[in-house]
XYZ file of C-alpha atoms in Angstrom:
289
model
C 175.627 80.426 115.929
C 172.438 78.843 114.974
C 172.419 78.074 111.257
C 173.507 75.683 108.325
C 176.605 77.786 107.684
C 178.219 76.635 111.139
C 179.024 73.236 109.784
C 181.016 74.980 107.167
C 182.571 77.114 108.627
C 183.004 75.738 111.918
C 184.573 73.109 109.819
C 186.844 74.717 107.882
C 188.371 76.990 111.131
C 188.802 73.664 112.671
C 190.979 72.200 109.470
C 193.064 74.940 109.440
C 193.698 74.660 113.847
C 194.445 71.142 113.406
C 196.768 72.407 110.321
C 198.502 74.594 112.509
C 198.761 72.267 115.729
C 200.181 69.511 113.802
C 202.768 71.586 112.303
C 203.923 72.747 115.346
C 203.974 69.486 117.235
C 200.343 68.125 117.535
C 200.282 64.357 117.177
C 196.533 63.350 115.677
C 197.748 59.812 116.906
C 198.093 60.672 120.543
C 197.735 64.001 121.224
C 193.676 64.843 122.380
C 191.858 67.489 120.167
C 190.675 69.144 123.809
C 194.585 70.219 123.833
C 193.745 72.829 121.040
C 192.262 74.775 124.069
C 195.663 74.828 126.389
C 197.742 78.089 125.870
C 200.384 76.706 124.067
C 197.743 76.457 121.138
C 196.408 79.665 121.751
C 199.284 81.452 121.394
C 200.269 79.956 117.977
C 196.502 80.646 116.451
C 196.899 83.825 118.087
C 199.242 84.703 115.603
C 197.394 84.480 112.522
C 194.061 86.067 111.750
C 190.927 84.347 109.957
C 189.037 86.191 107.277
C 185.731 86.173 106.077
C 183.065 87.877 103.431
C 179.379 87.666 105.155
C 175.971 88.362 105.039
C 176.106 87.587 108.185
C 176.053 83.977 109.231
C 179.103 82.561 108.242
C 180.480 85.326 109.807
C 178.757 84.514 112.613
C 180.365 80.715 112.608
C 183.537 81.537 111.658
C 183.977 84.414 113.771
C 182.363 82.694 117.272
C 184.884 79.132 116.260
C 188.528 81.337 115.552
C 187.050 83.988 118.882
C 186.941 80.670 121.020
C 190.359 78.636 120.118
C 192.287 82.055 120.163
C 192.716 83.157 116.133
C 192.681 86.715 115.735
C 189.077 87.395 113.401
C 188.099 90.041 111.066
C 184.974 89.313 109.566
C 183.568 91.665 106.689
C 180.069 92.401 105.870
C 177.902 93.775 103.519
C 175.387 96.554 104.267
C 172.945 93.878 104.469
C 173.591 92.265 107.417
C 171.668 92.784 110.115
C 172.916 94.538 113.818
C 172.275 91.896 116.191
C 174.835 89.572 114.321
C 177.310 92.371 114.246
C 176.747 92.822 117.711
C 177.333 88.869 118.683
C 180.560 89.055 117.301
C 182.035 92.173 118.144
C 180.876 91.029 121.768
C 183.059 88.207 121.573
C 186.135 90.055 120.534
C 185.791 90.114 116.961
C 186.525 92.572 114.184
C 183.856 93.544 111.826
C 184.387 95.290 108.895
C 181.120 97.061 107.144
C 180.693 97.754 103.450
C 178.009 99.839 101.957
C 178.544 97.714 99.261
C 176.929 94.353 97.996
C 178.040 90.778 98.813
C 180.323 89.930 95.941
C 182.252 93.174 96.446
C 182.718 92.470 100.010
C 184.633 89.312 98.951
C 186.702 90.684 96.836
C 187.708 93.560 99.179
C 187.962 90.731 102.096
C 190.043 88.455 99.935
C 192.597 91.629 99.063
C 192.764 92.186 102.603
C 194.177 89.257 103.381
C 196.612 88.286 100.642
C 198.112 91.529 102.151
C 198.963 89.695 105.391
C 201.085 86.524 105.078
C 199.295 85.515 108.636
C 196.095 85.862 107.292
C 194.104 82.608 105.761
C 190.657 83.581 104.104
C 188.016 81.536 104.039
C 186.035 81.791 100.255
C 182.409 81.282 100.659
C 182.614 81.628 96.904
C 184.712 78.605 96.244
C 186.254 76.488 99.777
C 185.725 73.072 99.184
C 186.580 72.930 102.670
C 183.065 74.721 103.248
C 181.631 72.561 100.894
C 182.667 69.083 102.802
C 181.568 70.566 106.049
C 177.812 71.230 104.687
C 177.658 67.351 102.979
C 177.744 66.345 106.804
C 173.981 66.879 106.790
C 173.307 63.960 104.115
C 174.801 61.726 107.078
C 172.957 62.939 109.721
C 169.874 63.229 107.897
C 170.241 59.812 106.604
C 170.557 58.680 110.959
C 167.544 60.477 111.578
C 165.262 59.458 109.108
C 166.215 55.826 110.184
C 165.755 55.819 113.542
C 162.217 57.564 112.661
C 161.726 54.918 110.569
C 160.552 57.056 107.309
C 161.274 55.375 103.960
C 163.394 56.910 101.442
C 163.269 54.980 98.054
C 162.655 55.984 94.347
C 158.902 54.981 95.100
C 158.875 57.467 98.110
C 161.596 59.588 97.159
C 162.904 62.780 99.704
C 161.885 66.503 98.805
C 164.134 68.624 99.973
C 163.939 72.471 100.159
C 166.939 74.771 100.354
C 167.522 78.365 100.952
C 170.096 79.330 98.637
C 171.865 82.641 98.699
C 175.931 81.901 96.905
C 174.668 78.206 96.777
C 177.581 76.517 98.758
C 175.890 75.501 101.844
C 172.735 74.073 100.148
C 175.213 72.933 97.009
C 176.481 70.840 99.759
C 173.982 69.680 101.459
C 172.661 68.595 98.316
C 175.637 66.706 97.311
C 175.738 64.939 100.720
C 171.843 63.891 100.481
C 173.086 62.442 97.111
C 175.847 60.399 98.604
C 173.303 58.728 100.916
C 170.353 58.686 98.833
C 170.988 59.242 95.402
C 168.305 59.512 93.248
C 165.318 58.760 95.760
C 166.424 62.491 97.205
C 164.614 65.350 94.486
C 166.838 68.939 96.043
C 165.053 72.091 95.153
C 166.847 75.525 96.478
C 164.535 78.651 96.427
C 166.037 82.068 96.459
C 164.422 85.292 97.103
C 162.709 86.902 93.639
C 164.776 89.829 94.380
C 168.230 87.698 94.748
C 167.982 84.607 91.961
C 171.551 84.608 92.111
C 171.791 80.461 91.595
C 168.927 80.561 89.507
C 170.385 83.073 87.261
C 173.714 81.864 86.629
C 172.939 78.533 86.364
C 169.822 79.506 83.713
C 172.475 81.464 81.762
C 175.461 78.860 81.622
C 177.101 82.126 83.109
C 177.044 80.346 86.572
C 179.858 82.894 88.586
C 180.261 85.073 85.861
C 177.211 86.981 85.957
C 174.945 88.894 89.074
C 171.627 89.814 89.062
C 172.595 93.248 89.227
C 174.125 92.734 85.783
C 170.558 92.423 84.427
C 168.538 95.353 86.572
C 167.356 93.019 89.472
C 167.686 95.430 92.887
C 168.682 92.788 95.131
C 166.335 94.063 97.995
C 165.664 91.422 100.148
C 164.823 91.029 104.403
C 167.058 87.538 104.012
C 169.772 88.942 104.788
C 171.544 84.965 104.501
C 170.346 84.726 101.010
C 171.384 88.401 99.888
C 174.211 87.590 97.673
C 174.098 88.893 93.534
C 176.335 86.251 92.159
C 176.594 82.349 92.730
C 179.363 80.824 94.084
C 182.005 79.073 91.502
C 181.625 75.792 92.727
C 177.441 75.938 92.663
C 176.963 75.391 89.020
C 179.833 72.603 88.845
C 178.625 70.180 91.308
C 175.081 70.610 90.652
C 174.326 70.647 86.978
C 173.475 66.764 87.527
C 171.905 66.927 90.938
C 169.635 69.711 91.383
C 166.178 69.147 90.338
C 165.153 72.617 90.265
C 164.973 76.140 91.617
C 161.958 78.745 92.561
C 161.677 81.936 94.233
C 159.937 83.602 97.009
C 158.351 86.886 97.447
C 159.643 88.834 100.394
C 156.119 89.063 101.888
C 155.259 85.305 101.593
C 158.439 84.828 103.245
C 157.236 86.759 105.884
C 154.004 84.972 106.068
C 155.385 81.842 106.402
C 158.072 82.836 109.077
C 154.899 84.226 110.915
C 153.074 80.436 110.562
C 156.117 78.515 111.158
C 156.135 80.892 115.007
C 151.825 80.849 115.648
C 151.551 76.902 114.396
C 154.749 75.246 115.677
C 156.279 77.700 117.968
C 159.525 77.751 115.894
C 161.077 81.412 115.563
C 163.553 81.842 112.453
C 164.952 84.488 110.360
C 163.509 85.410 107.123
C 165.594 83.253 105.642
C 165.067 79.877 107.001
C 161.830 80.446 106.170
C 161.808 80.420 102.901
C 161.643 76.765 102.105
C 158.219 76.718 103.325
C 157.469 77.924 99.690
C 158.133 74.941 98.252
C 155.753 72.433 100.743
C 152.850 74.592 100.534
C 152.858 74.599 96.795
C 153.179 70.893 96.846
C 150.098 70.685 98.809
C 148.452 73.020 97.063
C 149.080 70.867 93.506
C 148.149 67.683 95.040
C 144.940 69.547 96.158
């Protein structure tokens, strides 16, 4: 699926197979995790259905993950997300559900949806620690990589890292699992979109989940469609009052000029909103210029 939100929510669809398997027989101490494929599998997951609010690319991860072990899938997105990801999914035998509605009241209309269905479980961008644990991976395999590169991380050469932060759970736990492995030689900075400070604003206010940008006039118009979301996520604010160094914002058109340099200097194609980050490096050069 091609982005940070696939070790979430890959993840968490995987927790709740191995939930399922083991309660109907699966045996973690001999049984193989290939098994989950075999039919007998299928046809339990096949029975319940796995529920998600999107932008677009947790959908994307959650939807692909339940489409491939057999779980039913009804994924439901905001008007922001763009067709190509709607497309993927509904390709692969996936329901997608469209709101012309924002983010946070795609959730709640998602999360209704599937307390009406006692075979439905509902992943919560807004607040799954299971989410969460899946994005702290990346400390650990950051951690491998910068040691077999041989790069020094220390207080005296301390790690910069740049997130894209749209709910703030993915980079919220990326953060945390940089911390783990690091702790304070890693500095984590997210950077939102000016039109979508949705971390920035909530955790400026103290308001942290209880308040949205829209709540204060800000049109949420943004091309990162991954970082499109008006309110933070409840666990954002929590876990990273101590650990976040600090947050900026992007213009959409400098986003778009850096997503253009990224692809002419490095031949690297993203989506707006990978490219965001790039805000933060070329100000640091700029300052030590």
């Amino acid at each position: 699926s091609g982005s940070i939100k696939s070790r979430g929510g890959i993840y968490e669809v995987l927790c709740f197979a191995e939930k399922i398997a083991i309660e109907n027989g699966f045996d973690l101490k001999k049984d193989n995790y290939q098994d989950l494929r075999k039919d007998k599998y299928r046809k339990l997951f096949n029975q319940w259905r796995i529920e998600v609010a999107s932008t677009g690319n947790l959908g994307l991860s959650v939807g692909l993950m339940a489409s491939t072990l057999g779980f039913k899938a009804r994924i439901h997105m905001s008007h922001d997300a763009t067709d190509w990801k709607i497309n993927k999914l509904r390709q692969n035998g996936v329901e997608v559900k469209i709101y012309d509605d924002n983010f946070s009241n795609a959730v709640a209309a998602a999360r209704v949806s599937s307390q009406r269905d006692p075979y439905s479980y509902f992943i919560d961008d807004e607040g799954s620690k299971l989410l969460f644990a899946g994005y702290a991976t990346a400390g650990e395999r950051v951690k491998k990589q910068l040691s077999e590169m041989q790069i020094e991380v220390s207080k005296e050469h301390p790690l910069v890292v740049y997130l894209p932060a749209g709910v703030g759970g993915s980079p919220s736990g990326v953060a945390f699992g940089l911390k783990l492995r690091f702790a304070d030689a890693v500095i984590p900075i997210f950077v939102e979109p000016t039109h979508m400070p949705s971390v920035l604003l909530g955790m400026a206010s103290g308001l942290n989940h209880d308040i949205s940008v829209y709540d204060i006039g800000i049109d949420g118009k943004t091309a990162a469609d991954g970082l499109a979301v008006g309110r933070p996520s409840m666990i954002v604010g929590k876990y990273m009052t101590d650990k976040l160094f600090g947050i900026e914002t992007v213009s959409d058109s400098d986003m778009f000029a850096y997503q253009g340099m990224l692809t002419k200097l490095e031949n690297i194609v993203v989506e707006p909103s990978a490219a965001v980050g790039l805000r933060g490096l070329i100000q640091s050069k700029e300052i030590s210029e």
